[in-house]
Backbone as numpy.savetxt, mean C-alpha at the origin, in Angstrom:
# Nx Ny Nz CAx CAy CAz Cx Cy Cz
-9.04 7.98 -14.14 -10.30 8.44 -13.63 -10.15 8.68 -12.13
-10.96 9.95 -11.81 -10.74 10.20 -10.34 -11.71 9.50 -9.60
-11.33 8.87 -8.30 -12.18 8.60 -7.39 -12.69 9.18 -6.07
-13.40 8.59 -5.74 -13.18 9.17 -4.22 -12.54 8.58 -3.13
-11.69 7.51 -3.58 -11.24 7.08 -2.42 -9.65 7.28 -3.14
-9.01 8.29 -3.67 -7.84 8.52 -4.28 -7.21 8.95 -2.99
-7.63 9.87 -2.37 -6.72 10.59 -1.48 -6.72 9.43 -0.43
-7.55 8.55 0.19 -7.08 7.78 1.02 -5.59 6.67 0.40
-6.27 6.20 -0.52 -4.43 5.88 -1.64 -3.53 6.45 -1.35
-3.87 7.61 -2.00 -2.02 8.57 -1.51 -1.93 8.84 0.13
-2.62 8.74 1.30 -2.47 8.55 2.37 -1.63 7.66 2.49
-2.70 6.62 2.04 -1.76 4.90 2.27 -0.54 4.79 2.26
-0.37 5.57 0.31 0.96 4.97 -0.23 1.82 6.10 0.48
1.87 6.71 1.04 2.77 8.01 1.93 2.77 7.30 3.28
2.20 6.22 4.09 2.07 6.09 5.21 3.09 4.45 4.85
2.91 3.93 3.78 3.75 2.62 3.39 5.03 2.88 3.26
5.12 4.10 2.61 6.69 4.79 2.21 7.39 5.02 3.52
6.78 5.67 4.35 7.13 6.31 5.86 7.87 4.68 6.76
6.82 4.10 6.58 7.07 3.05 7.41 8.16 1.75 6.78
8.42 2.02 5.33 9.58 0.87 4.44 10.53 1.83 4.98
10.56 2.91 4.89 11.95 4.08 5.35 12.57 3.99 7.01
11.17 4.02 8.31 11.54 3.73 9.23 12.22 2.24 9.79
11.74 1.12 8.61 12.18 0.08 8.42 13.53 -0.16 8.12
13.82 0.27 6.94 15.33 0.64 6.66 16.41 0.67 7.37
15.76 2.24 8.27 16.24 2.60 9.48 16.89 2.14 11.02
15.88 1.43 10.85 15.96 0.15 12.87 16.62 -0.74 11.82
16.85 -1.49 10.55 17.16 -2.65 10.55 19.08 -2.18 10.25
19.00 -1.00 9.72 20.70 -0.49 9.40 21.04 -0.29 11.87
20.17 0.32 12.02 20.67 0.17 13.50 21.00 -1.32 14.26
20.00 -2.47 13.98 20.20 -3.33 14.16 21.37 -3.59 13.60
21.93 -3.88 12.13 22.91 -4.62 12.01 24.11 -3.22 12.43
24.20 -2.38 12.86 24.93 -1.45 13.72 25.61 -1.75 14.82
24.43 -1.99 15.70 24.56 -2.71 16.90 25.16 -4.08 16.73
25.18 -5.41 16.15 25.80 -6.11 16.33 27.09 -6.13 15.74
27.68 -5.11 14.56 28.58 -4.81 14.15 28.98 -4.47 15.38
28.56 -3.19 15.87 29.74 -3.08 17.31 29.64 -3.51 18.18
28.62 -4.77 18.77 29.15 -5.81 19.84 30.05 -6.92 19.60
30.06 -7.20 18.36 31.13 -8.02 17.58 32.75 -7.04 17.92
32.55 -6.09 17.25 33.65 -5.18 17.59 34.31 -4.89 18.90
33.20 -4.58 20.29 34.01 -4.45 21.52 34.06 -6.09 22.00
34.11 -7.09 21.69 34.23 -8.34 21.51 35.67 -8.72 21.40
36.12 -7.84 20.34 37.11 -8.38 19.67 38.22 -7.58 20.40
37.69 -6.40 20.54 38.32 -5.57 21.71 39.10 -6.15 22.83
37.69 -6.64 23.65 38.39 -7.04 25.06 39.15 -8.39 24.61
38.61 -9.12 24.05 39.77 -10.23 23.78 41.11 -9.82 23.71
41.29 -8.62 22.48 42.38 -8.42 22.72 43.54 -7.78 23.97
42.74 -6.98 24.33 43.10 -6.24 25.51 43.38 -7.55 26.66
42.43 -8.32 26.67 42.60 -9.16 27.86 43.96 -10.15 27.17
44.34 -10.43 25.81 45.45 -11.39 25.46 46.61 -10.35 26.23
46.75 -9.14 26.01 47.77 -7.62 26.48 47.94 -8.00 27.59
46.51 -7.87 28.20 47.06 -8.22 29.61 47.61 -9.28 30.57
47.36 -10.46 29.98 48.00 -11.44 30.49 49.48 -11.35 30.65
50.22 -10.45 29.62 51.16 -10.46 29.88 52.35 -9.53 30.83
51.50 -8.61 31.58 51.75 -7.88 32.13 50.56 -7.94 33.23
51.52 -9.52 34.89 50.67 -9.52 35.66 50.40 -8.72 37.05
50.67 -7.47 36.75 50.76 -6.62 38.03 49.45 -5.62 37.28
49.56 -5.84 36.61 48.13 -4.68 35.59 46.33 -4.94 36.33
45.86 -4.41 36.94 44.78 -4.72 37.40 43.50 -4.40 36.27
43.22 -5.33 35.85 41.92 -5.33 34.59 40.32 -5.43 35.29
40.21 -5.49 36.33 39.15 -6.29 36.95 37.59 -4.78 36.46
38.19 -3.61 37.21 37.47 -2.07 36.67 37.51 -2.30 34.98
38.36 -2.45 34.65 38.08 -2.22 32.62 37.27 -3.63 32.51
37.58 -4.71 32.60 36.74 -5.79 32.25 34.99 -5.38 32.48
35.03 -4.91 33.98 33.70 -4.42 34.40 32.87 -3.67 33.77
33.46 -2.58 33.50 33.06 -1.18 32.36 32.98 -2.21 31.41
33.71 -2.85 30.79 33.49 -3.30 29.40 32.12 -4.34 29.34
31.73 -5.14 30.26 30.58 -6.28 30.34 29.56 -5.13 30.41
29.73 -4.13 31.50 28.54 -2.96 31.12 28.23 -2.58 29.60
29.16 -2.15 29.07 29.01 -1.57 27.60 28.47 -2.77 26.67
28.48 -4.07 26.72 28.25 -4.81 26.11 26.70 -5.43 26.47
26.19 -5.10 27.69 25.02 -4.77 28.11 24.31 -4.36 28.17
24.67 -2.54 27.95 24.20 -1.64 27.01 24.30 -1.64 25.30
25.00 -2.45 24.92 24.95 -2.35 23.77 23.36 -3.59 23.14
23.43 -4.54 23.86 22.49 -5.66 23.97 21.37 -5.12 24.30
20.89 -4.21 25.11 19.91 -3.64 25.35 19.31 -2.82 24.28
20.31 -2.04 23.79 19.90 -1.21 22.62 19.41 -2.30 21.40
20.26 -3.27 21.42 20.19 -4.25 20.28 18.28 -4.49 20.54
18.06 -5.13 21.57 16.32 -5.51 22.30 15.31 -4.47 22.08
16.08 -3.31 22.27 14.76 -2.37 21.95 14.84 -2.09 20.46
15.90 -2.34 19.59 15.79 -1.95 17.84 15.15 -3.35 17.12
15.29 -4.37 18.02 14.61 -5.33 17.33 12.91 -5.82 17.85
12.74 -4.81 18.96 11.54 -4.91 19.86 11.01 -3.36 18.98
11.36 -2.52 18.67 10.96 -1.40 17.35 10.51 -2.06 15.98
11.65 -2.65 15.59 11.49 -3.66 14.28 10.14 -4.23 14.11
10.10 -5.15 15.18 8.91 -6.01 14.84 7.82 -5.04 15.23
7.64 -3.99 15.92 6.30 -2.80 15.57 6.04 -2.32 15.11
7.24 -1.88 14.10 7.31 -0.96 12.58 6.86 -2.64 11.75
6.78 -3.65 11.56 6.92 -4.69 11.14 5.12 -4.50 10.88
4.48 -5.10 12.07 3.10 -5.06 12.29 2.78 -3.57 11.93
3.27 -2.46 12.31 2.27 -1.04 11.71 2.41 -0.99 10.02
3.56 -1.89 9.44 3.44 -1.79 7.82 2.33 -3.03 7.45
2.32 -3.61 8.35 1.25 -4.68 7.31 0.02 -4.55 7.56
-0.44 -3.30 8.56 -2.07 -2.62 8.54 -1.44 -1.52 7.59
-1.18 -1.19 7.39 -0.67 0.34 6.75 -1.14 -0.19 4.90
-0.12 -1.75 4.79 -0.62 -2.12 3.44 -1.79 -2.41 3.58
-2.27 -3.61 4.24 -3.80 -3.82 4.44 -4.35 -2.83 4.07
-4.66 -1.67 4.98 -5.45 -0.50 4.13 -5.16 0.06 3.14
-4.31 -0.03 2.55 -3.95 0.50 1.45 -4.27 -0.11 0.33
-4.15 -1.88 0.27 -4.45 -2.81 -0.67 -6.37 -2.50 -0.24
-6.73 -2.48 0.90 -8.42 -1.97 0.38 -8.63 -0.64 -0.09
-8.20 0.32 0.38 -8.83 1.36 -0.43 -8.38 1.21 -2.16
-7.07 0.76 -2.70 -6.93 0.69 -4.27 -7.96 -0.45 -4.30
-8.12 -1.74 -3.83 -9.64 -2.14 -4.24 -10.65 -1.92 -4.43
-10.79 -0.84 -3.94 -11.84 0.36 -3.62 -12.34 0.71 -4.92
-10.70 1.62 -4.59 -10.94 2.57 -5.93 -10.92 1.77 -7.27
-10.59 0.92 -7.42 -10.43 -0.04 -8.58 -12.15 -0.25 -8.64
-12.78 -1.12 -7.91 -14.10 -1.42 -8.01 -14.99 -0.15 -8.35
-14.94 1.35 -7.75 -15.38 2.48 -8.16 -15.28 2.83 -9.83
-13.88 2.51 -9.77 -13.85 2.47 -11.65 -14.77 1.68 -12.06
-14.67 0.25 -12.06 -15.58 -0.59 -13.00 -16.41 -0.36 -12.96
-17.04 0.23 -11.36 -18.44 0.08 -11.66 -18.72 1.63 -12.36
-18.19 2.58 -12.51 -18.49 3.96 -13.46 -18.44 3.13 -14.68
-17.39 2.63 -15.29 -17.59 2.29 -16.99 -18.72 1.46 -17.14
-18.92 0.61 -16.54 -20.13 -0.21 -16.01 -21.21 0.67 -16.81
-21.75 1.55 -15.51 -22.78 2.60 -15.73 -22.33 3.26 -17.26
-21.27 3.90 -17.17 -21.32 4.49 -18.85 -21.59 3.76 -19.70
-21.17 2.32 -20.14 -21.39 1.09 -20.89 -22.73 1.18 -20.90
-23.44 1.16 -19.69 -24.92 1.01 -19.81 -25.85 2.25 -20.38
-25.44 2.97 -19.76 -25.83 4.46 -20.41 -25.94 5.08 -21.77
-24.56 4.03 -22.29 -24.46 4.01 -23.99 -25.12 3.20 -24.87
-25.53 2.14 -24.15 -26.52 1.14 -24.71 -27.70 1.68 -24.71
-27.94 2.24 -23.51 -29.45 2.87 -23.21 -29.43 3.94 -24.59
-28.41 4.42 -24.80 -28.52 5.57 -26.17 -29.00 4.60 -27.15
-28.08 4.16 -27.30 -28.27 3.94 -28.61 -29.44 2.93 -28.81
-29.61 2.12 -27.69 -31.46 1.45 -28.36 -32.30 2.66 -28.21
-32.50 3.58 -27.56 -33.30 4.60 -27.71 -32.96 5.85 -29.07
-31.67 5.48 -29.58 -31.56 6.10 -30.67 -32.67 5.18 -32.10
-32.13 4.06 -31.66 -32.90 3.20 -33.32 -34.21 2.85 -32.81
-34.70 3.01 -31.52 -36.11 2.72 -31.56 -37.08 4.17 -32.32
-35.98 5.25 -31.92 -36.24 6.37 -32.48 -36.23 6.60 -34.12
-35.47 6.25 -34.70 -35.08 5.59 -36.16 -35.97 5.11 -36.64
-36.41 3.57 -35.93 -37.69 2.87 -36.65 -38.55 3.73 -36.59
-39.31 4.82 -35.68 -40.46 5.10 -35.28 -40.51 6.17 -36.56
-39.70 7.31 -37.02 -39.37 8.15 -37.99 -39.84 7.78 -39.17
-39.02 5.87 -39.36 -39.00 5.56 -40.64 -40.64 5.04 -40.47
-40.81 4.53 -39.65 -42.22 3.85 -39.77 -43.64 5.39 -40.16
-43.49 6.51 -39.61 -44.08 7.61 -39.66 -43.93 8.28 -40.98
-42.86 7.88 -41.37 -42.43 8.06 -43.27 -43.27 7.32 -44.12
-43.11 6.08 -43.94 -43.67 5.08 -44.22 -45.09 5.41 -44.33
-45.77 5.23 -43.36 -47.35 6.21 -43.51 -47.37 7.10 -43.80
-46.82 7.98 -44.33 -46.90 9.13 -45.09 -46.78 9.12 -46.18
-45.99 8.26 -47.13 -45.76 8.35 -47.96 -46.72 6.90 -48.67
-47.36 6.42 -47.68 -48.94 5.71 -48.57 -49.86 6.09 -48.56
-50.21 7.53 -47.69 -51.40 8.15 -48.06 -52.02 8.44 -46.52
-52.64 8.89 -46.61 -53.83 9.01 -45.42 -54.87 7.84 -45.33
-55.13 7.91 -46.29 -56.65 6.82 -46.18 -56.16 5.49 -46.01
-54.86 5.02 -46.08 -54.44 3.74 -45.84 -53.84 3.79 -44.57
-53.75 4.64 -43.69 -53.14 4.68 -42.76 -54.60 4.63 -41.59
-55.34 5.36 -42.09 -56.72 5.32 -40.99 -57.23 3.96 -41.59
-57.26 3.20 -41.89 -57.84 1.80 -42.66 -56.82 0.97 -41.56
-55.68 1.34 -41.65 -55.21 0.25 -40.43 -55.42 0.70 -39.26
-55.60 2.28 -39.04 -56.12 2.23 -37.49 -57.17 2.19 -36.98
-58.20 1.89 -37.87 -59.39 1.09 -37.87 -59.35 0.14 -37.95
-58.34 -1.19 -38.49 -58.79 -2.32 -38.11 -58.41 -2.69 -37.04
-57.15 -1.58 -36.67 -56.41 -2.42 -35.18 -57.57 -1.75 -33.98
């Protein structure tokens, strides 16, 4: 059964979809990002074991660059998990409205069958009150006239 609050539904459920997808999204970046701070991690360790052994090698510029990149990488990490938790809060108004309008529309149903239920009752006692009244009009007809004005004279 159609309602009127259908199209806000498929709003909803298109605005829930949008936002489980952008979810998806920041949380594959998140574990991205610590995949590759783990990774240039493992990097400079190694590089720095290299270099110990060769002490005329000046590391001090690459070490530097490298604490940058790992700073930038941490930063990015802060803003995908500072995204996260806003995509986080915009899905749980997004369901919120969504779980009210299908309440909505759910309650719009019952209360239509409701009304039809009632509407059908309303028939059908107005069908057999109609019934008796026929049979009762038969009924006086088929005892005569003069017995029929005899009772509406005594009533």
């Amino acid at each position: 059964m159609k309602t009127p609050f259908d199209p806000v539904v498929r709003i909803g459920t298109r605005d829930v979809e949008r936002l489980r997808d952008a979810l998806r999204q920041e949380m594959v970046r998140v574990s991205g990002l610590v995949h590759e701070a783990a990774k240039l991690a493992q990097h400079v360790r190694e590089e720095c074991r290299l270099a110990e052994l060769d002490v005329t090698l000046r590391t001090d510029g690459w070490v530097r660059a490298r604490k940058a990149q790992a700073e930038q990488i941490a930063q990015q990490r802060a803003d995908a998990e500072a995204g996260l938790v806003q995509l986080r809060e915009q899905a749980l108004t997004a369901y919120g409205k969504l779980r009210a309008a299908e309440k909505a529309a759910s309650a719009y149903i019952d209360k239509a069958q409701a009304e039809a239920e009632r509407k059908e009752q309303a028939e059908a006692d107005d069908l057999g009150a109609a019934r008796r009244l026929l049979q009762l009009k038969r009924w006086t007809r088929a005892r005569g006239p003069s017995e029929s004005q005899e009772q509406v004279d005594a009533a």
